[in-house]
């Protein structure tokens, strides 16, 4: 029986729909006397706190206490910054609009909110930096810029050159379950937490720092998350710290759960970017050089902006060999939420720029964009601009050609031309774009994982690992991996919630490497257990150790029917006083990277894929419909095909949302205007392409990765760049081709104006209206 590779439903799928699958806040009822927390929020984007008097809150009914800087215990530090300590819990200088300056704890959430309104704070408003342009003008950056270079870039030496700007919007993670933590003092005086966090070990670290207690005093558990998408990689910590601080002060359990509006105005998003680029190319469209400055709007604190900027720079080539490349990355310090991880982690921003450039090259030379793209693909033996050989470069072209064929690209192109010739105000476009995404944390030390596997005397198994479940199906994959490794039915195995007291010092579940890392650690633990059990089984079966194999809940003599129940072997091992639990450990081999030189092999391997998108635009409204999408994704040998399919569908749609719908608007005061689902347009069922053909590459075994699989969590998001490129083509069709400049996201409004710009003058609707009004 094979467990790995089986198309199983998500292990909690049933619970997700029945409500049996519990999330952090569902545990509320288990904590009688729990206190609720509400922040006192500053009404300025940048201000000095002149005075703060929390005492009036105590007179509000139901209020139990307040939390201010005075409540940081002896030895504790009131700061939750994950890298740089630049995130004071109780700031004396407000650095973004609505930043909490104090908290109120009460018997009910409403009482806490009413108490917070009574807290008296006086501020001296200061000028705020609210855009990347403001930051450039005032020199407001978190760090000196990063630089990465190959060769000397002199665009003027190329036969052709172009230059341009691209503004790229941010994105709200909009996980269904908002940030949440519950903290209490356990029976032995330690601090325990349930936290919706992608990184329980870091949540433990931050709570330990804030309370000034060693880490062994803190235990963090994450049952599962109702989505995270990077938004809980570092940004779950603050809420956990407030809950822990409240519990330590009051000795009562404390719950911090952000309602949607607070979650949106207080937590970081995908980084908005500004790219200023120039590119040199020859008459065939071959890239000769690219010079690009990337500016990220990092917000008020550093958070993960540095590795995000590195990843943007690592992906500024996408699938293309650029002989000379010169990249500079700036992290603008603005008075906004602290932008953070979001599926793709800077990769999408880097990639969308090079794809924009390639399309401009094609339009400049009047060549088909898919021809120009293909000509520039990496060839076997070539290396990236940071010196990593592109192993399996052949897969890029193989996937591309297969998908062009399978999607009937050429014939549809012709049909689209006919459609466009026949329709003045509706136009269609089609585009194909590739993805090459580097797999591994670029911070090399994060590429390690542990597991703890326990076998009980009845042969049933508990698996603990350091990864967290956020809906991506990690636990389904781990279940399959453990079942396969021990030759047990799925029902014999139970995956335990992630706890820092089972596996210590874990990495965030991020960088799409959750199953690569934790899966390999589980395999290692199971291998050790099998090694313990093999001699026991061999003696029970009276065979050579080499002939022992584990399958179907039994232990067999290879290629025979002679077998014994797994549980029997376990009991025999117990009687022989052998350990029936093992830890597993894995660290990714061969990776290294030197940020000082910008060179190395940061990624263990690349995940590849391509997508074809066809869209139709309405020239009157700028409205877009995605008509059809075809995807071919390289997931190696899929660990769990239904889970992977869900990741590809969801990732693609989330990418399409970022590129076409989701627009964050901060007002002139630096207040987030789009702070709810009514003002922030998300993709949903209605945006699902009516024809959505997804395939995974066959015979794609990835050597050296758990069961030959490849990471799948993030790469498909960037396949949605095909939608943006198809939209640009459709816009061009309103005129006579040519370069289409349009910022991300291409909302209906932006599309409308881009169409206006592209249309021949006599067909411009806006111009006609103005003229009509003047008559
Ligand atoms: N899928 C779901 N359903 N929910 C999520 O929050 N996060 C994504 C991706 N897929 C996410 C998801 C992100 S940002 C990452 S890095 C990976 O899942 C993390 O999980 P993995 O490493 O196990 O793939
Ligand atoms: N990806 C996601 N999260 C991370 C990374 C990365 O490369 N590095 C540090 N945190
Ligand atoms: Mo994903 S952005 O690496 O959590």
Short mmCIF file of N, CA and C and ligand atoms in Angstrom, two decimals, residues 175 198 225-231 233 341-344 468 470-474 477 509-516 647 654 711-714, ligand 1:
data_model
loop_
_atom_site.label_atom_id
_atom_site.label_comp_id
_atom_site.label_asym_id
_atom_site.label_seq_id
_atom_site.Cartn_x
_atom_site.Cartn_y
_atom_site.Cartn_z
N UNK A 175 -6.39 36.33 5.70
CA UNK A 175 -6.69 35.00 6.25
C UNK A 175 -8.08 35.07 6.87
N UNK A 198 2.61 31.07 12.57
CA UNK A 198 3.38 30.21 11.68
C UNK A 198 4.72 29.84 12.31
N UNK A 225 -4.08 27.02 11.83
CA UNK A 225 -4.48 28.39 11.52
C UNK A 225 -5.53 28.40 10.43
N UNK A 226 -6.43 29.36 10.51
CA UNK A 226 -7.42 29.55 9.45
C UNK A 226 -6.81 30.45 8.39
N UNK A 227 -5.72 30.00 7.82
CA UNK A 227 -4.97 30.78 6.84
C UNK A 227 -3.94 31.66 7.52
N UNK A 228 -2.85 31.90 6.80
CA UNK A 228 -1.77 32.73 7.32
C UNK A 228 -1.13 33.52 6.18
N UNK A 229 -0.72 32.81 5.13
CA UNK A 229 -0.20 33.42 3.89
C UNK A 229 1.01 34.31 4.13
N UNK A 230 1.74 34.05 5.19
CA UNK A 230 2.91 34.86 5.54
C UNK A 230 2.59 35.88 6.62
N UNK A 231 1.31 36.21 6.76
CA UNK A 231 0.90 37.26 7.71
C UNK A 231 1.06 36.87 9.17
N UNK A 233 3.87 34.94 10.04
CA UNK A 233 5.25 34.47 10.17
C UNK A 233 5.94 35.20 11.32
N UNK A 341 5.84 39.24 5.40
CA UNK A 341 5.78 38.11 4.47
C UNK A 341 4.38 38.00 3.86
N UNK A 342 4.34 37.68 2.61
CA UNK A 342 3.10 37.30 1.92
C UNK A 342 3.50 36.40 0.78
N UNK A 343 2.90 35.21 0.76
CA UNK A 343 3.09 34.21 -0.30
C UNK A 343 3.92 34.75 -1.49
N UNK A 344 5.12 34.25 -1.58
CA UNK A 344 6.03 34.68 -2.64
C UNK A 344 7.19 35.50 -2.09
N UNK A 468 3.70 24.07 11.02
CA UNK A 468 2.34 24.45 11.42
C UNK A 468 1.39 24.28 10.25
N UNK A 470 -1.73 25.55 8.20
CA UNK A 470 -2.49 26.79 7.95
C UNK A 470 -3.52 26.61 6.85
N UNK A 471 -3.85 25.34 6.59
CA UNK A 471 -4.78 25.05 5.50
C UNK A 471 -4.07 24.51 4.28
N UNK A 472 -2.75 24.64 4.27
CA UNK A 472 -1.97 24.24 3.08
C UNK A 472 -1.83 22.74 2.95
N UNK A 473 -2.22 22.00 3.99
CA UNK A 473 -2.19 20.54 3.87
C UNK A 473 -0.90 19.90 4.35
N UNK A 474 -0.10 20.64 5.10
CA UNK A 474 1.15 20.07 5.61
C UNK A 474 0.89 18.81 6.42
N UNK A 477 0.15 15.82 4.36
CA UNK A 477 1.37 15.28 3.75
C UNK A 477 2.23 14.54 4.78
N UNK A 509 7.02 27.99 9.53
CA UNK A 509 6.53 27.23 8.39
C UNK A 509 6.31 28.25 7.29
N UNK A 510 7.22 28.31 6.38
CA UNK A 510 7.25 29.38 5.39
C UNK A 510 8.19 28.97 4.28
N UNK A 511 8.36 29.89 3.31
CA UNK A 511 9.25 29.63 2.18
C UNK A 511 8.86 28.34 1.44
N UNK A 512 7.60 27.94 1.57
CA UNK A 512 7.06 26.75 0.89
C UNK A 512 7.78 25.47 1.28
N UNK A 513 8.61 25.53 2.31
CA UNK A 513 9.47 24.38 2.57
C UNK A 513 8.99 23.54 3.75
N UNK A 514 7.74 23.75 4.18
CA UNK A 514 7.20 23.02 5.32
C UNK A 514 7.31 21.51 5.18
N UNK A 515 6.91 20.98 4.02
CA UNK A 515 6.96 19.52 3.88
C UNK A 515 8.37 19.05 3.54
N UNK A 516 9.13 19.85 2.79
CA UNK A 516 10.53 19.46 2.50
C UNK A 516 11.29 19.25 3.82
N UNK A 647 -3.51 23.93 -3.77
CA UNK A 647 -2.49 24.96 -3.64
C UNK A 647 -2.30 25.72 -4.96
N UNK A 654 -5.15 33.84 -5.78
CA UNK A 654 -4.66 34.87 -4.87
C UNK A 654 -3.73 35.83 -5.64
N UNK A 711 8.30 21.63 -3.56
CA UNK A 711 7.45 22.60 -2.86
C UNK A 711 6.39 23.18 -3.81
N UNK A 712 5.23 23.50 -3.25
CA UNK A 712 4.13 23.96 -4.11
C UNK A 712 3.38 25.16 -3.52
N UNK A 713 3.68 25.54 -2.28
CA UNK A 713 2.86 26.55 -1.59
C UNK A 713 2.82 27.92 -2.24
N UNK A 714 3.98 28.43 -2.61
CA UNK A 714 4.03 29.79 -3.16
C UNK A 714 4.12 29.90 -4.68
N1 LIG B 1 -2.41 27.63 1.75
C1 LIG B 1 -3.41 27.88 2.61
N2 LIG B 1 -4.58 27.23 2.45
N3 LIG B 1 -3.29 28.79 3.62
C2 LIG B 1 -2.12 29.49 3.81
O1 LIG B 1 -2.01 30.29 4.74
N4 LIG B 1 0.18 29.92 3.00
C3 LIG B 1 1.08 29.88 1.85
C4 LIG B 1 1.11 28.49 1.23
N5 LIG B 1 -0.23 28.00 1.02
C5 LIG B 1 -1.03 29.26 2.90
C6 LIG B 1 -1.23 28.29 1.88
C7 LIG B 1 2.44 30.27 2.17
S1 LIG B 1 2.81 31.92 2.25
C8 LIG B 1 3.44 29.36 2.37
S2 LIG B 1 5.03 29.84 2.63
C9 LIG B 1 3.16 27.92 2.37
O2 LIG B 1 1.78 27.63 2.15
C10 LIG B 1 3.61 27.33 3.70
O3 LIG B 1 3.33 26.00 3.82
P1 LIG B 1 4.24 24.83 3.20
O4 LIG B 1 5.66 25.23 3.39
O5 LIG B 1 3.86 23.65 3.98
O6 LIG B 1 3.88 24.74 1.75
#
